[in-house]
mmCIF file of C-alpha atoms and ligand atoms in Angstrom:
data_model
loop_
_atom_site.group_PDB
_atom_site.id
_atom_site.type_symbol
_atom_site.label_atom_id
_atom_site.label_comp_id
_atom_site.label_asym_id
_atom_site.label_seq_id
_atom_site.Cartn_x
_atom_site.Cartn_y
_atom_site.Cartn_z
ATOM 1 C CA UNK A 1 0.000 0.000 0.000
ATOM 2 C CA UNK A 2 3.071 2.225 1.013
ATOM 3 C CA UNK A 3 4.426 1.479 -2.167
ATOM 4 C CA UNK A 4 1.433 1.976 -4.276
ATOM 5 C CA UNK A 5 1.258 5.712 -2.888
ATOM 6 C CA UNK A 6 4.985 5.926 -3.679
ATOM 7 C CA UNK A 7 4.156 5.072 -7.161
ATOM 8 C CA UNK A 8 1.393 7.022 -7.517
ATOM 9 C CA UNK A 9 2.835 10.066 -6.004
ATOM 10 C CA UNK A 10 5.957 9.689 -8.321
ATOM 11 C CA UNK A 11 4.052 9.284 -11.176
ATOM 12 C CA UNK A 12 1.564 12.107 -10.602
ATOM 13 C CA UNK A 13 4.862 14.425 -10.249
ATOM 14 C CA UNK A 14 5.930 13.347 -13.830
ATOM 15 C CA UNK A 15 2.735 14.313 -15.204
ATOM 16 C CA UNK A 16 2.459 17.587 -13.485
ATOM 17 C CA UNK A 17 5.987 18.153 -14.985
ATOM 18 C CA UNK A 18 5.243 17.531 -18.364
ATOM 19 C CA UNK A 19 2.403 19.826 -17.774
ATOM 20 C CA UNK A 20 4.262 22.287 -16.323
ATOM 21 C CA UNK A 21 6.606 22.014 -19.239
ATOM 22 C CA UNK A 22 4.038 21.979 -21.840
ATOM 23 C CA UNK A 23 2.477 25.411 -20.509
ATOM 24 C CA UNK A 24 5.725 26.987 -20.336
ATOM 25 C CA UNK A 25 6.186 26.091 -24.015
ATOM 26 C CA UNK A 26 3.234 27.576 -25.181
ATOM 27 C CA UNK A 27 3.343 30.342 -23.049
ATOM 28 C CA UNK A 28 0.662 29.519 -20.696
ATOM 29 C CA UNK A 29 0.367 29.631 -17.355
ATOM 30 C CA UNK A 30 -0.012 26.512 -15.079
ATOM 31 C CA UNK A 31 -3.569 27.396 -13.817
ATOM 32 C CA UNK A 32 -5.102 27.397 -17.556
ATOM 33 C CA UNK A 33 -4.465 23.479 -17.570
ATOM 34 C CA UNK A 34 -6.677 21.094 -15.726
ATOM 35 C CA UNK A 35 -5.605 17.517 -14.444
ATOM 36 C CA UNK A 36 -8.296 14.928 -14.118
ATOM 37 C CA UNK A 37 -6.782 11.613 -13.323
ATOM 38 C CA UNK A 38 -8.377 8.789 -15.156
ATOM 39 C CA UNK A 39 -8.912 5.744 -12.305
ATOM 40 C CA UNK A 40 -10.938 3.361 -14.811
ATOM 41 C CA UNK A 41 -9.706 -0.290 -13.954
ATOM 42 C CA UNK A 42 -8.044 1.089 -10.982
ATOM 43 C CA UNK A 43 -9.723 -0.135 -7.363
ATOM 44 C CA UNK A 44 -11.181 2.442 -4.910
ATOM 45 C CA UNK A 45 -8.214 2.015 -2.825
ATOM 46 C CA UNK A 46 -6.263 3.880 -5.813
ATOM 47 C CA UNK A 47 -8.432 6.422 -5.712
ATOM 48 C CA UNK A 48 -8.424 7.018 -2.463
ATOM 49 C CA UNK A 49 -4.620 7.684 -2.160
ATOM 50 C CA UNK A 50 -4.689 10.060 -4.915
ATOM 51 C CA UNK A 51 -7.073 12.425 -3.149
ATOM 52 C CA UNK A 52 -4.668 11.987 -0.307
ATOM 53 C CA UNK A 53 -2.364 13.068 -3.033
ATOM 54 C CA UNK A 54 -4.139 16.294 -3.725
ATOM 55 C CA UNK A 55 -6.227 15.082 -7.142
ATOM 56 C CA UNK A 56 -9.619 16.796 -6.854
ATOM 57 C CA UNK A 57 -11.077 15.613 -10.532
ATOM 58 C CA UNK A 58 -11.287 11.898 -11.390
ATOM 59 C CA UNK A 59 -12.888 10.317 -14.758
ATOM 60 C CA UNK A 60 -14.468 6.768 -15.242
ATOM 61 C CA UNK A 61 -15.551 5.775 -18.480
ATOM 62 C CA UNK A 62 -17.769 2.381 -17.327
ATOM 63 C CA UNK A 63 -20.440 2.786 -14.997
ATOM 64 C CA UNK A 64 -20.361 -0.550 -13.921
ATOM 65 C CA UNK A 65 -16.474 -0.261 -12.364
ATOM 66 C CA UNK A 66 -17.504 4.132 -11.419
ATOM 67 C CA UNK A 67 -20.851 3.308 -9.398
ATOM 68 C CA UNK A 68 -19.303 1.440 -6.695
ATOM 69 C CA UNK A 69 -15.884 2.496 -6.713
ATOM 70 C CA UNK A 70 -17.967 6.395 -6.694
ATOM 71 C CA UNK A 71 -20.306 5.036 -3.681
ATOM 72 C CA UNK A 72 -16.761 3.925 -1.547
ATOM 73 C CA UNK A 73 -15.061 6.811 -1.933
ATOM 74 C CA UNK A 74 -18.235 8.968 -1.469
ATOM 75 C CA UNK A 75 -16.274 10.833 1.788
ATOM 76 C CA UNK A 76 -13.543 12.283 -0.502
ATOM 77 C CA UNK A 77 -13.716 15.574 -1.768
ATOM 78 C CA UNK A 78 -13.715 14.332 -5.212
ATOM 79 C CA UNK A 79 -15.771 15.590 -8.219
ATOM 80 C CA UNK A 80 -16.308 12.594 -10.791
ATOM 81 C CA UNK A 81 -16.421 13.108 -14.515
ATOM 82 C CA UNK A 82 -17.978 10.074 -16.781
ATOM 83 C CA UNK A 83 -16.202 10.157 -20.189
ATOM 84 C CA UNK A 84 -17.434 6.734 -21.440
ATOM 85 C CA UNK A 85 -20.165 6.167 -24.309
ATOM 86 C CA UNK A 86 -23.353 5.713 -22.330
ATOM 87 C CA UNK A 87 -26.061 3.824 -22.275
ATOM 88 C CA UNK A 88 -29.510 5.810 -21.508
ATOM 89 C CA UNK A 89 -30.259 2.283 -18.801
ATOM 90 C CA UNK A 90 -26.853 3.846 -17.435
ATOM 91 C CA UNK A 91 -27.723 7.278 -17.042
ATOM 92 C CA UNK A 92 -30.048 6.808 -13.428
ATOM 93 C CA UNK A 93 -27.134 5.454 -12.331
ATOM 94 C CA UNK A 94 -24.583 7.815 -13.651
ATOM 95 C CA UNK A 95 -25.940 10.902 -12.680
ATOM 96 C CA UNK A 96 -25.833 9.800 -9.092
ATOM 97 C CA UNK A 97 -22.106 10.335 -8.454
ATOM 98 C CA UNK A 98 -21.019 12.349 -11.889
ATOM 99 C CA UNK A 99 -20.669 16.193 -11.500
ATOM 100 C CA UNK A 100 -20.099 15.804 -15.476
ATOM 101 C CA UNK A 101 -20.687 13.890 -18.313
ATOM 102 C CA UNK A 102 -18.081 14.764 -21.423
ATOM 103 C CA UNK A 103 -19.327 12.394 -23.209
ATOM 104 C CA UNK A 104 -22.577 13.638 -24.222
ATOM 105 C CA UNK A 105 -23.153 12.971 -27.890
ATOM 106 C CA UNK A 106 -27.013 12.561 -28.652
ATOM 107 C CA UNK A 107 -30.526 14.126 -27.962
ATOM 108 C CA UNK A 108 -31.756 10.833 -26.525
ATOM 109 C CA UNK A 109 -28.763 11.025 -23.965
ATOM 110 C CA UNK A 110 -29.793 15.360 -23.225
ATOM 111 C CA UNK A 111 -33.430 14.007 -22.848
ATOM 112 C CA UNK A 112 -32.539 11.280 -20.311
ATOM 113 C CA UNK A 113 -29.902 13.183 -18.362
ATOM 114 C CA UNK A 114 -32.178 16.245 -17.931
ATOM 115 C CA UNK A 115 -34.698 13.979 -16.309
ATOM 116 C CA UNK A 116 -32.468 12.265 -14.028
ATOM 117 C CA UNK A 117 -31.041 15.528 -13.594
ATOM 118 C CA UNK A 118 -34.459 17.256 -12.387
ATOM 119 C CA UNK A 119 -35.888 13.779 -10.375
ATOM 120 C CA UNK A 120 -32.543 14.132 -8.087
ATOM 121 C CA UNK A 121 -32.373 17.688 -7.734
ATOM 122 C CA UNK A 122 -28.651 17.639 -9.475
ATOM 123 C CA UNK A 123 -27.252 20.128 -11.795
ATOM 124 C CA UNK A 124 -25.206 18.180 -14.441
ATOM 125 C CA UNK A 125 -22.456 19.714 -15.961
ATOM 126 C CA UNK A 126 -22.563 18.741 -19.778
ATOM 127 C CA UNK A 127 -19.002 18.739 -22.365
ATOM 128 C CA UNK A 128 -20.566 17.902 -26.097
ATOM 129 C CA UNK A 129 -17.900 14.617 -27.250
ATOM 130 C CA UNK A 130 -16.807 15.784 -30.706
ATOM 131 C CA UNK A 131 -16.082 12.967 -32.844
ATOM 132 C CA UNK A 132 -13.573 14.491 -35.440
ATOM 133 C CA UNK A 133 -13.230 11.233 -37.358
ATOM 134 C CA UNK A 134 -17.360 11.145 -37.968
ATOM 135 C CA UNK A 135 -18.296 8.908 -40.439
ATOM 136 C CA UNK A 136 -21.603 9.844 -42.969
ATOM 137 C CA UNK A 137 -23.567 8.938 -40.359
ATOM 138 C CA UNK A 138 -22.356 11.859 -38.246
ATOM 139 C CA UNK A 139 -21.116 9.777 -35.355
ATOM 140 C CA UNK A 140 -17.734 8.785 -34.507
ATOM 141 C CA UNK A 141 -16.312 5.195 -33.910
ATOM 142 C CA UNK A 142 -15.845 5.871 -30.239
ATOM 143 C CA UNK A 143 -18.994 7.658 -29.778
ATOM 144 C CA UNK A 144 -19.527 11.474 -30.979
ATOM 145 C CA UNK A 145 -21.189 13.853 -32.581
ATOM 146 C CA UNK A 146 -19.584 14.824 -35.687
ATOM 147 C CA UNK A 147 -18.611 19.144 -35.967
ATOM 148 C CA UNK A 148 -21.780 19.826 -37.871
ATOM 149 C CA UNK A 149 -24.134 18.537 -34.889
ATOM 150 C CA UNK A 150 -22.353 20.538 -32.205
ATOM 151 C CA UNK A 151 -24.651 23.800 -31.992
ATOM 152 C CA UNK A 152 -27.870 21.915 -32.251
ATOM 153 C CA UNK A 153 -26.761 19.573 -28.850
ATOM 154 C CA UNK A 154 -25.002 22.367 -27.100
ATOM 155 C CA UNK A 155 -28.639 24.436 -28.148
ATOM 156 C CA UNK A 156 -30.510 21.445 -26.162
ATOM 157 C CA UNK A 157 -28.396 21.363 -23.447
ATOM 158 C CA UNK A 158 -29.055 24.251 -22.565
ATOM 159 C CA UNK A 159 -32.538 24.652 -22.789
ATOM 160 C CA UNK A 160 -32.853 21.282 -20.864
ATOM 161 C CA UNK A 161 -33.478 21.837 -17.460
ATOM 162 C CA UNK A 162 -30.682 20.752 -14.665
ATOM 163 C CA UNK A 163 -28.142 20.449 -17.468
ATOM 164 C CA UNK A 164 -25.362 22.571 -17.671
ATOM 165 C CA UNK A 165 -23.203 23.657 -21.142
ATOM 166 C CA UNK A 166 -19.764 23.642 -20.140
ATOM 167 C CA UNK A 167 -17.629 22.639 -23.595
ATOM 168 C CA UNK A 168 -16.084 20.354 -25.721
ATOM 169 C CA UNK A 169 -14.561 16.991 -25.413
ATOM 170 C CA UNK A 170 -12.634 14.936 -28.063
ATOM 171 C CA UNK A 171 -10.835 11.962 -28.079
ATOM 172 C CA UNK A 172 -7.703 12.029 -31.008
ATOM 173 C CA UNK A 173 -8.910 10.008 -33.661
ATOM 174 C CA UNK A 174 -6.758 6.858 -34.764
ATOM 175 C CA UNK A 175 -8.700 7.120 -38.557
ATOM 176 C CA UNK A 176 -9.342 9.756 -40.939
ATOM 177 C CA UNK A 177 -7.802 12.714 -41.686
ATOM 178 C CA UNK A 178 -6.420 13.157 -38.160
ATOM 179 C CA UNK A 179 -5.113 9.799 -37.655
ATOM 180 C CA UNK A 180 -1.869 10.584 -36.324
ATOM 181 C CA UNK A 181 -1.974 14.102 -36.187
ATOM 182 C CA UNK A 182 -3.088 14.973 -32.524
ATOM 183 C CA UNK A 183 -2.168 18.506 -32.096
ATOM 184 C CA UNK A 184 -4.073 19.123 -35.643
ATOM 185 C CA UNK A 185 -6.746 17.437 -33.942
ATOM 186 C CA UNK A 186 -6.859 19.193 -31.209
ATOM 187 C CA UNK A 187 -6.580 22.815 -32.819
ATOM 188 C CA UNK A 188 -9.576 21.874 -34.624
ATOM 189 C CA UNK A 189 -11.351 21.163 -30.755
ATOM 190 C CA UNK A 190 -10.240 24.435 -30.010
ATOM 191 C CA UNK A 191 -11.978 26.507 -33.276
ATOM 192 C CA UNK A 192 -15.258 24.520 -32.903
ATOM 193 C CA UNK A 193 -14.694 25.899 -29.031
ATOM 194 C CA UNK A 194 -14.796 29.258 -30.214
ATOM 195 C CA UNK A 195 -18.081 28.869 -32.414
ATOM 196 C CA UNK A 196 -19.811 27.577 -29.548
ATOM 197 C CA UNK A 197 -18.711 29.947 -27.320
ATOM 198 C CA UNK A 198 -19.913 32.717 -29.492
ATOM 199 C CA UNK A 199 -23.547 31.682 -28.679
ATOM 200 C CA UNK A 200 -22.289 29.797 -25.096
ATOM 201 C CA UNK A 201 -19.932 32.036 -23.418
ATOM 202 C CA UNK A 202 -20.082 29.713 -20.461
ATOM 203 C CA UNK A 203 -19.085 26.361 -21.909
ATOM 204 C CA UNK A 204 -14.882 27.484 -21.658
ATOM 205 C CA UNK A 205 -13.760 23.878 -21.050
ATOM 206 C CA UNK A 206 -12.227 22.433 -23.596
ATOM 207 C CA UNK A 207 -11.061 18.394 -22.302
ATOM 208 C CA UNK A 208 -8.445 16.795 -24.808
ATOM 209 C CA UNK A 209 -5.336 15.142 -24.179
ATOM 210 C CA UNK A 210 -4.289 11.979 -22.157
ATOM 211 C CA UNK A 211 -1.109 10.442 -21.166
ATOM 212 C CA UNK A 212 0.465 10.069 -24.901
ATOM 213 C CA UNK A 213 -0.720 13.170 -26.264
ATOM 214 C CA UNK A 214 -1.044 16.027 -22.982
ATOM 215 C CA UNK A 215 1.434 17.931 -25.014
ATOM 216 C CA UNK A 216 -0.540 18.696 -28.174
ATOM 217 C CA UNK A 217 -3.521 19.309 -26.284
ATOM 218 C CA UNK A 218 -2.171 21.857 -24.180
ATOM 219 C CA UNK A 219 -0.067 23.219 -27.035
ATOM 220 C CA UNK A 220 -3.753 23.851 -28.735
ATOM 221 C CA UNK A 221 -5.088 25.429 -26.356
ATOM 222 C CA UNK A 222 -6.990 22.066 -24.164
ATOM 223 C CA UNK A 223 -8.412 23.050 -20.671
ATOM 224 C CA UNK A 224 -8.442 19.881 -19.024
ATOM 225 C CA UNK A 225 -5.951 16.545 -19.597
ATOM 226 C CA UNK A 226 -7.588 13.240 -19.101
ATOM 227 C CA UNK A 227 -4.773 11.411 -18.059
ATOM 228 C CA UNK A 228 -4.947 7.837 -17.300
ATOM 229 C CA UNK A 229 -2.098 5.301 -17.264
ATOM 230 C CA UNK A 230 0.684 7.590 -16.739
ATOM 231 C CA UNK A 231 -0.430 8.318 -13.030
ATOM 232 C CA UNK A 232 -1.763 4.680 -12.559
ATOM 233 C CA UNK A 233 0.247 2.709 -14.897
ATOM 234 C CA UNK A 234 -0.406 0.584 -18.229
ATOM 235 C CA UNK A 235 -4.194 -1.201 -17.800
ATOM 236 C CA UNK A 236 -3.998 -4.868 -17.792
ATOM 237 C CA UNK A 237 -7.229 -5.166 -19.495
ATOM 238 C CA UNK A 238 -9.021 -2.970 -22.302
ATOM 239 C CA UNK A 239 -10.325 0.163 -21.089
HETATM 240 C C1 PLP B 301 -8.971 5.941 -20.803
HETATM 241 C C2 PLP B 301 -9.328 7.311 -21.230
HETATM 242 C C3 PLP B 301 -8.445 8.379 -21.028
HETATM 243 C C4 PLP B 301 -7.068 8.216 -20.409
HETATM 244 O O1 PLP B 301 -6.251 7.495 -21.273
HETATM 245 P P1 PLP B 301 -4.699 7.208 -20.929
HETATM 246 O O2 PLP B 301 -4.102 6.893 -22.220
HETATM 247 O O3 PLP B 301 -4.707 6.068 -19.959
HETATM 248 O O4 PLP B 301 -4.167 8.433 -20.306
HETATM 249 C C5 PLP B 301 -8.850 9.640 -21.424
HETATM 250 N N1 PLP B 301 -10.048 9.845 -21.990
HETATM 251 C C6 PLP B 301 -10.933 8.855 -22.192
HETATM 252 C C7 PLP B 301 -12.228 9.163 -22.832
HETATM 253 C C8 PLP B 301 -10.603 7.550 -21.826
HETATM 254 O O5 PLP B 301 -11.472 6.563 -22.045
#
């Protein structure tokens, strides 16, 4: 356990290095740049040393592994973020721990959230998932909205009650045009920011970036770094 929080710790000082470093490059300051530590496949007892550790913002993408790990770790002073493609059956469930969903990528998913939303009394904080490598069908691989659907679910967002607009999320896309060209990628997150922010000057967060690729995203311009395995190490299993 002693050893664990060694790790951790160590490894969470790398990664606020190479942010550090990243912002100094693109002559930013520190404070611009959100870390939220992504625990999926990691056990409560991970997460539990990292808010010892200072980390305030953690992401799950599953709700099956985030409900309970969430519910054990409900006395830390943690705000949850769910990143994952989700399930309407999921979203009860979801919006019971998660402050924010970035992965919000269809009307169905507004509709259901908003309800959940008003039934529990929460405000839900709402990032639209771009999907930059959309196929004709205007949804990404991963899940996604393509570019040209962003206004119309940032519109309902908003006008659905107990939701929140707060921004953009992408994931870099391994096909199409982008497919190896992160920072690209992630420029592109930041224009479609600005659009939207034109009509919602309150969705400023712009979430892009994890362990390989923190660099580009805060060389475009990213908000908030969804790092993973570089704090907790490689997954043993798909996540
Ligand atoms: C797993 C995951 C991350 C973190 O990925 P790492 O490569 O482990 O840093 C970030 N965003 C999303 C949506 C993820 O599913």
């Amino acid at each position: 356990m002693t050893d664990r929080r060694d790790e951790l710790a160590a490894n969470l000082a790398k990664v606020e290095e190479r942010i550090t470093a990243a912002c100094v490059a693109a002559g930013r300051e520190r404070a611009e740049v959100t870390l939220i530590v992504v625990t999926k496949t990691y056990p409560a007892s991970d997460v539990r040393i990292l808010s010892e550790l200072g980390v305030r913002l953690v992401a799950e993408n599953r709700d099956q592994d985030a409900a309970p790990k969430a519910a054990v770790c409900a006395d830390l002073p943690l705000s949850w973020h769910f990143v994952g493609q989700l399930q309407t059956n999921k979203v009860r469930s979801v919006v019971g721990y998660a402050d924010v969903v970035q992965s919000v990528d269809r009307a169905r998913l507004v509709t259901a959230l908003s309800k959940e939303a008003v039934r529990t009394g929460r405000e839900v904080g709402c990032l639209i998932q771009v999907a930059l490598d959309a196929g004709a069908d205007g949804r990404g691989e991963r899940g996604g909205v393509a570019p040209a659907g962003i206004e119309e679910l940032a519109g309902l967002v908003a006008d659905s009650p107990g939701l929140r607009i707060d921004g953009l999320m992408t994931v870099a896309p391994l096909t199409g045009e982008y497919a190896g060209r992160e920072q690209a990628a992630f420029e592109r997150l930041m224009v479609l920011s600005t659009h939207l922010r034109r009509t919602h000057p309150a969705a400023t967060m712009v979430s892009a970036g994890m362990s390989a690729d923190l660099e580009q995203a805060v060389a475009a311009g990213a908000t908030h770094v969804r790092v993973g395995s570089a704090v907790l190490g490689v997954r043993s299993r798909l996540g």
